[in-house]
mmCIF file of N, CA and C in Angstrom:
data_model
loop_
_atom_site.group_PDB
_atom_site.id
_atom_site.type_symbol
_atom_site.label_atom_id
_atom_site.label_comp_id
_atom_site.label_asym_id
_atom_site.label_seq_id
_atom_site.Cartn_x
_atom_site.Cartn_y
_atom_site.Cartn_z
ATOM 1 N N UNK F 30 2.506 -7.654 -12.401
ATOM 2 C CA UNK F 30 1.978 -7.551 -11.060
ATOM 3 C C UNK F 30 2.440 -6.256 -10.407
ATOM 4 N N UNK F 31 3.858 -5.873 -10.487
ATOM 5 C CA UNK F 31 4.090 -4.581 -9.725
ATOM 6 C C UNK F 31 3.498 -3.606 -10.531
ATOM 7 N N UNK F 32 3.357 -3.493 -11.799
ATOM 8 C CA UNK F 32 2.725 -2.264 -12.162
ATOM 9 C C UNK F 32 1.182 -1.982 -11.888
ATOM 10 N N UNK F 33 0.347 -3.318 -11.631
ATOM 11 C CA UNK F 33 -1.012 -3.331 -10.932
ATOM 12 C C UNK F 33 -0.886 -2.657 -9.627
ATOM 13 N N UNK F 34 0.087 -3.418 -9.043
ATOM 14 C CA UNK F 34 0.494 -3.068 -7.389
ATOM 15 C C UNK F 34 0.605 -1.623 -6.813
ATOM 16 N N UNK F 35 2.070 -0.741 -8.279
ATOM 17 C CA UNK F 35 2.032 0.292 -8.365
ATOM 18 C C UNK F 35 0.762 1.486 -8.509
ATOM 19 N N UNK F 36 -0.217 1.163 -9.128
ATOM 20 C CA UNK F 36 -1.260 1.644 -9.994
ATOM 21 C C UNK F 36 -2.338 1.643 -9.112
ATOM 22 N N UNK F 37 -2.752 0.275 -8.666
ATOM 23 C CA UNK F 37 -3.430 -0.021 -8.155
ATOM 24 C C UNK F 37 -3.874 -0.565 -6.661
ATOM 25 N N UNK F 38 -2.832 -0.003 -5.868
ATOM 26 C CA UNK F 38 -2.683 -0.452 -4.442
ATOM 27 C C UNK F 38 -4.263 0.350 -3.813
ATOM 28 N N UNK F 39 -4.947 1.014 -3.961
ATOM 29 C CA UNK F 39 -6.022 1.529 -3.298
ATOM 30 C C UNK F 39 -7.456 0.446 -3.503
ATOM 31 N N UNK F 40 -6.945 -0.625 -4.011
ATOM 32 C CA UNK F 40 -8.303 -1.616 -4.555
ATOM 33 C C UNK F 40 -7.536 -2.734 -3.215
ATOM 34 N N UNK F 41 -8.878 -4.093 -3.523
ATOM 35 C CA UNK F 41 -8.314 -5.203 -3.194
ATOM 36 C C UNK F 41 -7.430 -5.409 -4.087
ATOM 37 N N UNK F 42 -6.588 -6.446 -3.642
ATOM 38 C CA UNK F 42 -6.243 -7.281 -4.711
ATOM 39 C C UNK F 42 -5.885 -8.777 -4.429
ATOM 40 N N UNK F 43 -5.774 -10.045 -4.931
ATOM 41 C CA UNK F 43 -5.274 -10.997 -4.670
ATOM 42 C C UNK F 43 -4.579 -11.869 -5.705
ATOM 43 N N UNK F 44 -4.012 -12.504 -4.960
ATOM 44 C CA UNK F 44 -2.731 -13.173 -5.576
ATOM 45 C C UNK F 44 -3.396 -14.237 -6.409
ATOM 46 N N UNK F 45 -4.897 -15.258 -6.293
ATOM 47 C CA UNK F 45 -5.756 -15.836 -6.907
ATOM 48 C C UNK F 45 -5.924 -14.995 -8.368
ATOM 49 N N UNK F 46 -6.374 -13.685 -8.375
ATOM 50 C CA UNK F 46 -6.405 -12.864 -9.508
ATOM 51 C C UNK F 46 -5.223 -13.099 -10.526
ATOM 52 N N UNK F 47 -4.092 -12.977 -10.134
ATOM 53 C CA UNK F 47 -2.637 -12.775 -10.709
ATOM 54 C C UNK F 47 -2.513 -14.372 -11.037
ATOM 55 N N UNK F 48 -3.232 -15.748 -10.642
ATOM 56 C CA UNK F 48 -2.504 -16.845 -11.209
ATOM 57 C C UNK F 48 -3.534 -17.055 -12.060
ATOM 58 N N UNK F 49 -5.158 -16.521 -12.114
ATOM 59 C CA UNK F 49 -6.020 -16.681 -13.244
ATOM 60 C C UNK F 49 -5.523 -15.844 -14.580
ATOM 61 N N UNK F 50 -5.005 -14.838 -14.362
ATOM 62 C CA UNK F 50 -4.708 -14.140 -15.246
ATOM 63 C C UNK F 50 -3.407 -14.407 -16.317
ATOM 64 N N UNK F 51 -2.436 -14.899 -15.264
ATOM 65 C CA UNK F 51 -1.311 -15.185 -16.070
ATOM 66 C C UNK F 51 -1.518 -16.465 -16.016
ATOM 67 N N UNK F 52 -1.862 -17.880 -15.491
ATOM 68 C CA UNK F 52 -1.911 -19.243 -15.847
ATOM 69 C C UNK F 52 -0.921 -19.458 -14.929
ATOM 70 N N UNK F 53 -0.165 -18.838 -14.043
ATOM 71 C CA UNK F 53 0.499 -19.564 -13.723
ATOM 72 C C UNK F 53 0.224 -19.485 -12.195
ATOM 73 N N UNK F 54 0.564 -20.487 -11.270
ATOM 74 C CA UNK F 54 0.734 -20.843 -9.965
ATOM 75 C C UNK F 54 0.890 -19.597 -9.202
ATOM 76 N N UNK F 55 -0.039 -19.311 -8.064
ATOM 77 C CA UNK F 55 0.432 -18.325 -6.989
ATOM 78 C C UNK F 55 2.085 -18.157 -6.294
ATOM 79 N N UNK F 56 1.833 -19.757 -6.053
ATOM 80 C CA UNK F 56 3.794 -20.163 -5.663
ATOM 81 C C UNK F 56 4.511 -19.652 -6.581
ATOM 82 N N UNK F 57 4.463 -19.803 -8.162
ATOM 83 C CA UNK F 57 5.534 -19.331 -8.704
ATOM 84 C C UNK F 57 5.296 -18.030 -8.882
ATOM 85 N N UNK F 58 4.456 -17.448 -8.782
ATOM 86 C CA UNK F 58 4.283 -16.117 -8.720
ATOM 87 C C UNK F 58 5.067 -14.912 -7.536
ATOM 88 N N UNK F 59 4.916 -15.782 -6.527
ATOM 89 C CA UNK F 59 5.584 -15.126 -5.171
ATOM 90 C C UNK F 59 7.445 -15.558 -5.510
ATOM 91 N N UNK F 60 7.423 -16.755 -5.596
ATOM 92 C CA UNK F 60 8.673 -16.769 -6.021
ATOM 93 C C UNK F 60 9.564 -16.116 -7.357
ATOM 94 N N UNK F 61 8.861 -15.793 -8.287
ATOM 95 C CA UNK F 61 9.604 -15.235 -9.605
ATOM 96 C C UNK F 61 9.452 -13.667 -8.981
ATOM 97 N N UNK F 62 8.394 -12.990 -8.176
ATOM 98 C CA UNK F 62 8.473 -11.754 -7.977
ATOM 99 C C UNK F 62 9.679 -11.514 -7.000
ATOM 100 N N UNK F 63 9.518 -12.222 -5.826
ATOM 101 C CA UNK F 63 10.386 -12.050 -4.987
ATOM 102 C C UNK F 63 11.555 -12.111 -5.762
ATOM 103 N N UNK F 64 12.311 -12.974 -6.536
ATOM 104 C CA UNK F 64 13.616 -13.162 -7.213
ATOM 105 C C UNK F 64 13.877 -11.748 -7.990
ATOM 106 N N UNK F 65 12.806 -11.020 -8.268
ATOM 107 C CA UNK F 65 13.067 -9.814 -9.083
ATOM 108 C C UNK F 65 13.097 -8.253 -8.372
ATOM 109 N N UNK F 66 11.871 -8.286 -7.016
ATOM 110 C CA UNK F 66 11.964 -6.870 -6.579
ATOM 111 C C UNK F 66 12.328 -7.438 -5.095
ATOM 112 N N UNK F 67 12.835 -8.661 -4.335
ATOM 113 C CA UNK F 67 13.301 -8.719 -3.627
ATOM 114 C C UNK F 67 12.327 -8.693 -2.059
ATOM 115 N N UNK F 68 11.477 -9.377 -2.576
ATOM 116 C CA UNK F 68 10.436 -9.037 -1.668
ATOM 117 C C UNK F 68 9.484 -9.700 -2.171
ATOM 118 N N UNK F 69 8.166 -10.580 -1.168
ATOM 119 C CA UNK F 69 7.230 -11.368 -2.014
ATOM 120 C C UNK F 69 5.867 -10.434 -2.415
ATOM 121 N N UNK F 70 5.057 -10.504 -3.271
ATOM 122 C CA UNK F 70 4.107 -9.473 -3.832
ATOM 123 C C UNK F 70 3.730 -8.851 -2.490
ATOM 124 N N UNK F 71 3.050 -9.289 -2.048
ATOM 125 C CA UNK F 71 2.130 -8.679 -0.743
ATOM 126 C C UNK F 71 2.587 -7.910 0.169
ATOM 127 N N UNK F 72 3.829 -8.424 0.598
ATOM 128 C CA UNK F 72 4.976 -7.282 1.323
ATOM 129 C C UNK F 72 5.121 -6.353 0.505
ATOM 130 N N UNK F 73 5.722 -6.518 -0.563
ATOM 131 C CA UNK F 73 5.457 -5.174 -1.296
ATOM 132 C C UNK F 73 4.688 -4.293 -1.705
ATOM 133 N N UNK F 74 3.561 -5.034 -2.214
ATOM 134 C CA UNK F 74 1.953 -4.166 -1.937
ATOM 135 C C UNK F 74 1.435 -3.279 -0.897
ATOM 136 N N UNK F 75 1.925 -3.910 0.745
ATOM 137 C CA UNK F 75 1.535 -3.587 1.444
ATOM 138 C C UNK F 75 2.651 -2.262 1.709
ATOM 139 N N UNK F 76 3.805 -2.218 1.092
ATOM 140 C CA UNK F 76 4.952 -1.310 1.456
ATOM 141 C C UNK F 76 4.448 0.027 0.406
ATOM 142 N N UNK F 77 3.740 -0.411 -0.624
ATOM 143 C CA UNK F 77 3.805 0.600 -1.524
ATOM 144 C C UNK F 77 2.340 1.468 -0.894
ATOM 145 N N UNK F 78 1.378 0.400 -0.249
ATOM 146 C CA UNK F 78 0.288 0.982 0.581
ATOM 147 C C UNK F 78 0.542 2.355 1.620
ATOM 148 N N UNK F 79 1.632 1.577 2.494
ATOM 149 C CA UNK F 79 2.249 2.130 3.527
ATOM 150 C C UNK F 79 2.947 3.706 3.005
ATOM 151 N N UNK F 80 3.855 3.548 1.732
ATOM 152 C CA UNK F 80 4.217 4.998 1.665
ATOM 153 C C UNK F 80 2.953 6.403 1.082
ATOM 154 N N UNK F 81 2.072 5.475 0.321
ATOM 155 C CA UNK F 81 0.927 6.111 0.179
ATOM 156 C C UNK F 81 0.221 7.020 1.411
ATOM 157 N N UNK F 82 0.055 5.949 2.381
ATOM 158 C CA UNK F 82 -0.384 6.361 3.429
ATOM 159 C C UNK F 82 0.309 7.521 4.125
ATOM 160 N N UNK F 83 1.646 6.980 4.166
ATOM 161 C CA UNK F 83 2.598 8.337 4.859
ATOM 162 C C UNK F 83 2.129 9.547 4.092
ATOM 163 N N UNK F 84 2.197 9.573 2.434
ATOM 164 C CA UNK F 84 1.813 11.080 1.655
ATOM 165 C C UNK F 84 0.628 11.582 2.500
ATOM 166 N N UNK F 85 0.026 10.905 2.633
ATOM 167 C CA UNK F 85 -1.908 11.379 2.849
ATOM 168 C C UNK F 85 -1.893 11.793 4.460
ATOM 169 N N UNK F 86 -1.222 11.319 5.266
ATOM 170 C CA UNK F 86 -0.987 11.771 6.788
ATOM 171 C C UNK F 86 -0.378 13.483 6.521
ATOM 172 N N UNK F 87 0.648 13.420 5.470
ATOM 173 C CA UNK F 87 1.202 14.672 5.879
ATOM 174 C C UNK F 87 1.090 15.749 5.217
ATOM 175 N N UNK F 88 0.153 15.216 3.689
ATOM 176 C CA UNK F 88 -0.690 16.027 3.046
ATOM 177 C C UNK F 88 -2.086 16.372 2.911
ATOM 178 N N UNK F 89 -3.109 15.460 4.087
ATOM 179 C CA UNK F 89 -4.305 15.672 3.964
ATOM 180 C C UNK F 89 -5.046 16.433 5.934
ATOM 181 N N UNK F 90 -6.054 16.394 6.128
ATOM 182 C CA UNK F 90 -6.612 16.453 7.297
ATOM 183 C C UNK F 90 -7.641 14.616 7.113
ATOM 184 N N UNK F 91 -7.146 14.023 6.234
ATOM 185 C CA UNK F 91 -7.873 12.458 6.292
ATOM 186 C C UNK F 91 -7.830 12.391 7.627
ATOM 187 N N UNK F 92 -8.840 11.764 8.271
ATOM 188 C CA UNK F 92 -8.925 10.540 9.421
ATOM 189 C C UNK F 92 -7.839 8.912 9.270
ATOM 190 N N UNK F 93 -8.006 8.523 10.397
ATOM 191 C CA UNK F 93 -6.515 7.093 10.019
ATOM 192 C C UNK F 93 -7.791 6.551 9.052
ATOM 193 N N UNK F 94 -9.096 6.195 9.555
ATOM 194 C CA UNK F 94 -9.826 5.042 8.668
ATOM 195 C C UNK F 94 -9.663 5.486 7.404
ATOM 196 N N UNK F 95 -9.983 6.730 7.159
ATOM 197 C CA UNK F 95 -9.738 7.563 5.603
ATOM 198 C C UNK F 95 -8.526 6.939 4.904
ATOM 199 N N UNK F 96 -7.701 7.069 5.365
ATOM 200 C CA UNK F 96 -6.068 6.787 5.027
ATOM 201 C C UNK F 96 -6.538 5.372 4.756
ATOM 202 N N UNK F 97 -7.064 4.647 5.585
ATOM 203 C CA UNK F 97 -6.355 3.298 5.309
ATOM 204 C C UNK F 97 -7.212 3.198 3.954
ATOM 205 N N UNK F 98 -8.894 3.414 3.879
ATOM 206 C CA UNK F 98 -9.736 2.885 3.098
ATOM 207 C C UNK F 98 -8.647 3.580 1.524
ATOM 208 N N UNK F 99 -8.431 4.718 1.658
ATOM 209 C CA UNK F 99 -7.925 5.223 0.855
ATOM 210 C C UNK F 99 -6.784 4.915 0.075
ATOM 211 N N UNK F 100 -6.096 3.940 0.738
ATOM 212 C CA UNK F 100 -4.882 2.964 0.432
ATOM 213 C C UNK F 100 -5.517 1.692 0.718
ATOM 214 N N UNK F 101 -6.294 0.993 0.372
ATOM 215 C CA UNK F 101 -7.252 -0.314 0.116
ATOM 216 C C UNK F 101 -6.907 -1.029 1.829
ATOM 217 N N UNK F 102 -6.960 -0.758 2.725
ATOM 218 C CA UNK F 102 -7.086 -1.399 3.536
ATOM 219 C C UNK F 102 -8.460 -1.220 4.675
ATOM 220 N N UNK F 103 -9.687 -1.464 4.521
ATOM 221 C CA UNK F 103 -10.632 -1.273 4.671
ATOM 222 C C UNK F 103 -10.892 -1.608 6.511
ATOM 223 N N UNK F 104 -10.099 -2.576 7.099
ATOM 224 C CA UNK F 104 -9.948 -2.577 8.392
ATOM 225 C C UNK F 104 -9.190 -2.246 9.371
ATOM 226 N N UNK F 105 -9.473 -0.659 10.128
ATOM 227 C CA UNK F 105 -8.959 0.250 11.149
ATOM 228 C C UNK F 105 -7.888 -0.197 11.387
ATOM 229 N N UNK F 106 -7.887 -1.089 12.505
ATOM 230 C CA UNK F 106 -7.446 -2.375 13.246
ATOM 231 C C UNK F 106 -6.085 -2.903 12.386
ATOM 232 N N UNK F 107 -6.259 -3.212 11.426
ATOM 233 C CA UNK F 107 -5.256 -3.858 10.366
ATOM 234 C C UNK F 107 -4.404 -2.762 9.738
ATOM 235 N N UNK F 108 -4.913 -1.605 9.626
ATOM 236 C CA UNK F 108 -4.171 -0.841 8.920
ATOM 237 C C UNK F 108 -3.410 -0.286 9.872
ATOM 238 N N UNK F 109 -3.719 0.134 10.850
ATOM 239 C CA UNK F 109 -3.160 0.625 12.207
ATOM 240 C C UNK F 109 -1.399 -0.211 12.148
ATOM 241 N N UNK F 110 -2.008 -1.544 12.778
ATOM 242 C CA UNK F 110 -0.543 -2.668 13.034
ATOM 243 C C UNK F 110 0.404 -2.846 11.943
ATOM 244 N N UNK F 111 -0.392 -2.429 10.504
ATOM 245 C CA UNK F 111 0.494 -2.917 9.472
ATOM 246 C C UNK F 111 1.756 -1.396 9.343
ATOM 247 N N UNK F 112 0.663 0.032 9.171
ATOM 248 C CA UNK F 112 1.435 0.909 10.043
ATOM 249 C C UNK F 112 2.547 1.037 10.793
ATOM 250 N N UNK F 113 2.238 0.884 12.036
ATOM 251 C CA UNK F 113 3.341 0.875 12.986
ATOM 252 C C UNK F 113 4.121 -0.173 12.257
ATOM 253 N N UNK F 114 4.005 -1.440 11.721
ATOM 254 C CA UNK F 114 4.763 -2.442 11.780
ATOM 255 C C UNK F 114 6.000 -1.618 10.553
ATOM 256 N N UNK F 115 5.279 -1.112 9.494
ATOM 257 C CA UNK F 115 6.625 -0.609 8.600
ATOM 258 C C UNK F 115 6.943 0.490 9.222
ATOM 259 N N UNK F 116 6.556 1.393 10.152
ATOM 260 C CA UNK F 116 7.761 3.254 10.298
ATOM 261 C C UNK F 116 7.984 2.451 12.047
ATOM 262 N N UNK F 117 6.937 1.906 12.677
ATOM 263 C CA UNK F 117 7.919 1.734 14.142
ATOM 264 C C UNK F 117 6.648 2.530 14.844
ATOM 265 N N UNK F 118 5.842 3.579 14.702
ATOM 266 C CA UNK F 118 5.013 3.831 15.002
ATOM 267 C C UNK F 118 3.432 4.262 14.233
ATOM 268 N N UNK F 119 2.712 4.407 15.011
ATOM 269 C CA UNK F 119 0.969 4.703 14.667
ATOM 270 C C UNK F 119 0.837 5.448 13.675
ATOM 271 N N UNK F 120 -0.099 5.519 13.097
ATOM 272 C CA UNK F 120 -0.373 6.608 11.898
ATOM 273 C C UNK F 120 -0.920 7.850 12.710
ATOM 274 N N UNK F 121 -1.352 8.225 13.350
ATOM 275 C CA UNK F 121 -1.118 9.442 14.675
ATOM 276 C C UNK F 121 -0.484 10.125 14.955
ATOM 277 N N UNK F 122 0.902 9.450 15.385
ATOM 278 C CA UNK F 122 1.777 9.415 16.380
ATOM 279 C C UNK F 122 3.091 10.269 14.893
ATOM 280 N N UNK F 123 2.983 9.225 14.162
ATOM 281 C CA UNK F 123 3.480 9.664 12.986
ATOM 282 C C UNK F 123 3.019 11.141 12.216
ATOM 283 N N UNK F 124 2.099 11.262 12.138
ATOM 284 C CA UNK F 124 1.633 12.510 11.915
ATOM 285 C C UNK F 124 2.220 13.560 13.089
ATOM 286 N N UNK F 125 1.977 13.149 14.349
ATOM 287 C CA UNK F 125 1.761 13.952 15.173
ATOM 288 C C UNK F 125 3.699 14.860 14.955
ATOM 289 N N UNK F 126 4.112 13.235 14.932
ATOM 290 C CA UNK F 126 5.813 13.604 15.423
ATOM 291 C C UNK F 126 6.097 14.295 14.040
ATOM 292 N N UNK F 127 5.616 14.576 12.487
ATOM 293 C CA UNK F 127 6.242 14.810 11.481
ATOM 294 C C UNK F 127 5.965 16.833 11.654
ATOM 295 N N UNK F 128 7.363 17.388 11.738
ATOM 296 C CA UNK F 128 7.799 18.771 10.956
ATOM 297 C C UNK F 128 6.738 19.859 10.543
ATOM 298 N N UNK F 129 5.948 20.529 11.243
ATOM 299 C CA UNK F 129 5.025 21.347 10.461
ATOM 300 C C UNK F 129 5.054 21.562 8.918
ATOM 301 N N UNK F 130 6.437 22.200 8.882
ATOM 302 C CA UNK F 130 6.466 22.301 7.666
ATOM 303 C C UNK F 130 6.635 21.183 6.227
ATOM 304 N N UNK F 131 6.439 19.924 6.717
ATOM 305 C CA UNK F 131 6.164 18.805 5.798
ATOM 306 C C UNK F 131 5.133 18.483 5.702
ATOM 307 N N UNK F 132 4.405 18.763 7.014
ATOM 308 C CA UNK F 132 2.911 18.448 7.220
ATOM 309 C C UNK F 132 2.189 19.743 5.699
ATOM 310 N N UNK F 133 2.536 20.429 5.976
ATOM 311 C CA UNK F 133 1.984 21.718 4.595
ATOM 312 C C UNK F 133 2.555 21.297 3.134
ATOM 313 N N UNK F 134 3.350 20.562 3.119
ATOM 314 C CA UNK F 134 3.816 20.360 1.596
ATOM 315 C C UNK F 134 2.969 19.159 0.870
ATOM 316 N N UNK F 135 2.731 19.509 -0.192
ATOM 317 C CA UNK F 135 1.988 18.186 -1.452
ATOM 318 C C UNK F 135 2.718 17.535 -1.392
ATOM 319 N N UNK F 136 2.268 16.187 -1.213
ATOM 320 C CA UNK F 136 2.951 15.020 -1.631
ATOM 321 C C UNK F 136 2.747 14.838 -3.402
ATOM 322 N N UNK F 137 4.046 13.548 -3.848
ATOM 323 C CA UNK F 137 4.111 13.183 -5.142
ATOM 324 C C UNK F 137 2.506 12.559 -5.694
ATOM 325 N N UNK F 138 2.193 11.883 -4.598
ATOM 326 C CA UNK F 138 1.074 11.100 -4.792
ATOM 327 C C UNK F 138 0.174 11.826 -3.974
ATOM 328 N N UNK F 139 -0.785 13.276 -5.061
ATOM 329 C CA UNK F 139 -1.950 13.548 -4.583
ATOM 330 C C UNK F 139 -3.475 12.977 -4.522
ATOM 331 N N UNK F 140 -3.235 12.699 -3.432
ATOM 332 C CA UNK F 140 -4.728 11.691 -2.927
ATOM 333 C C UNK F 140 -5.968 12.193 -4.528
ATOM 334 N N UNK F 141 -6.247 13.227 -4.720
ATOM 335 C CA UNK F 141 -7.507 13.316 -5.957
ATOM 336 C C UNK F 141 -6.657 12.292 -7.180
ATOM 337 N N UNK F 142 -5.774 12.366 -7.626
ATOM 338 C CA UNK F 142 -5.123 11.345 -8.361
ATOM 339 C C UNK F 142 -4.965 10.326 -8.619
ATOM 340 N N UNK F 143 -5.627 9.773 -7.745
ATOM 341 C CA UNK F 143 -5.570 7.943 -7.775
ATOM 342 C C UNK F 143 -5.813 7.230 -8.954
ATOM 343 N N UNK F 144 -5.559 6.579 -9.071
ATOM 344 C CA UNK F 144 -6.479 5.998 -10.536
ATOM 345 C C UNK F 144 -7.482 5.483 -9.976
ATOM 346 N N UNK F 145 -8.636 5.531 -10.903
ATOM 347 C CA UNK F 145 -9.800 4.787 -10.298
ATOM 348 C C UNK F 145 -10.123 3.341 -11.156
#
């Protein structure tokens, strides 16, 4: 699952997928992940979304909707709150407040790179 997560955070994904695939229970799924990366899938999905997003704020001229669609979160609105909810502020605001000179540097994760 984390290496989908890793790989593949710019798609949907659901946790239904992950118990057809492996046979086993969503519950034990959240629970054996959490016991291992300390965190239940989706929080983490959504964390690995979130640093994605930070690269693309301070390496692209993307729009926020860009960003989010671009890190699989397809609703403004949602990507916005989930945003603020991991740095403390907006994907904006965040841009706005980050260092010129970070704003000019490539990120690790260049947006043409994604896997598709």
């Amino acid at each position: 699952m984390k290496e989908t997560f890793d790989q593949s955070y710019h798609v949907p994904l659901h946790l239904e997928e992950f118990e057809i695939r492996f046979s086993i229970r969503k519950e034990r799924l959240c629970r054996e992940f959490s016991h291992y990366y300390g965190m239940p899938p989706l929080r983490y999905l959504n964390a690995r979304r979130m640093e994605a997003a930070k690269d693309l704020l301070l390496s692209t001229n993307m729009r926020v909707y860009e960003v989010g669609n671009a890190v699989g979160i397809e609703n403004t609105n949602h990507f916005i709150n989930l945003f603020k909810k991991s740095t403390g502020v907006t994907p904006m605001l965040f841009k706005k407040n980050a260092p010129a000179t970070v704003c000019g540097l490539h990120s690790p994760h260049k947006p043409d790179a994604r896997p598709q």
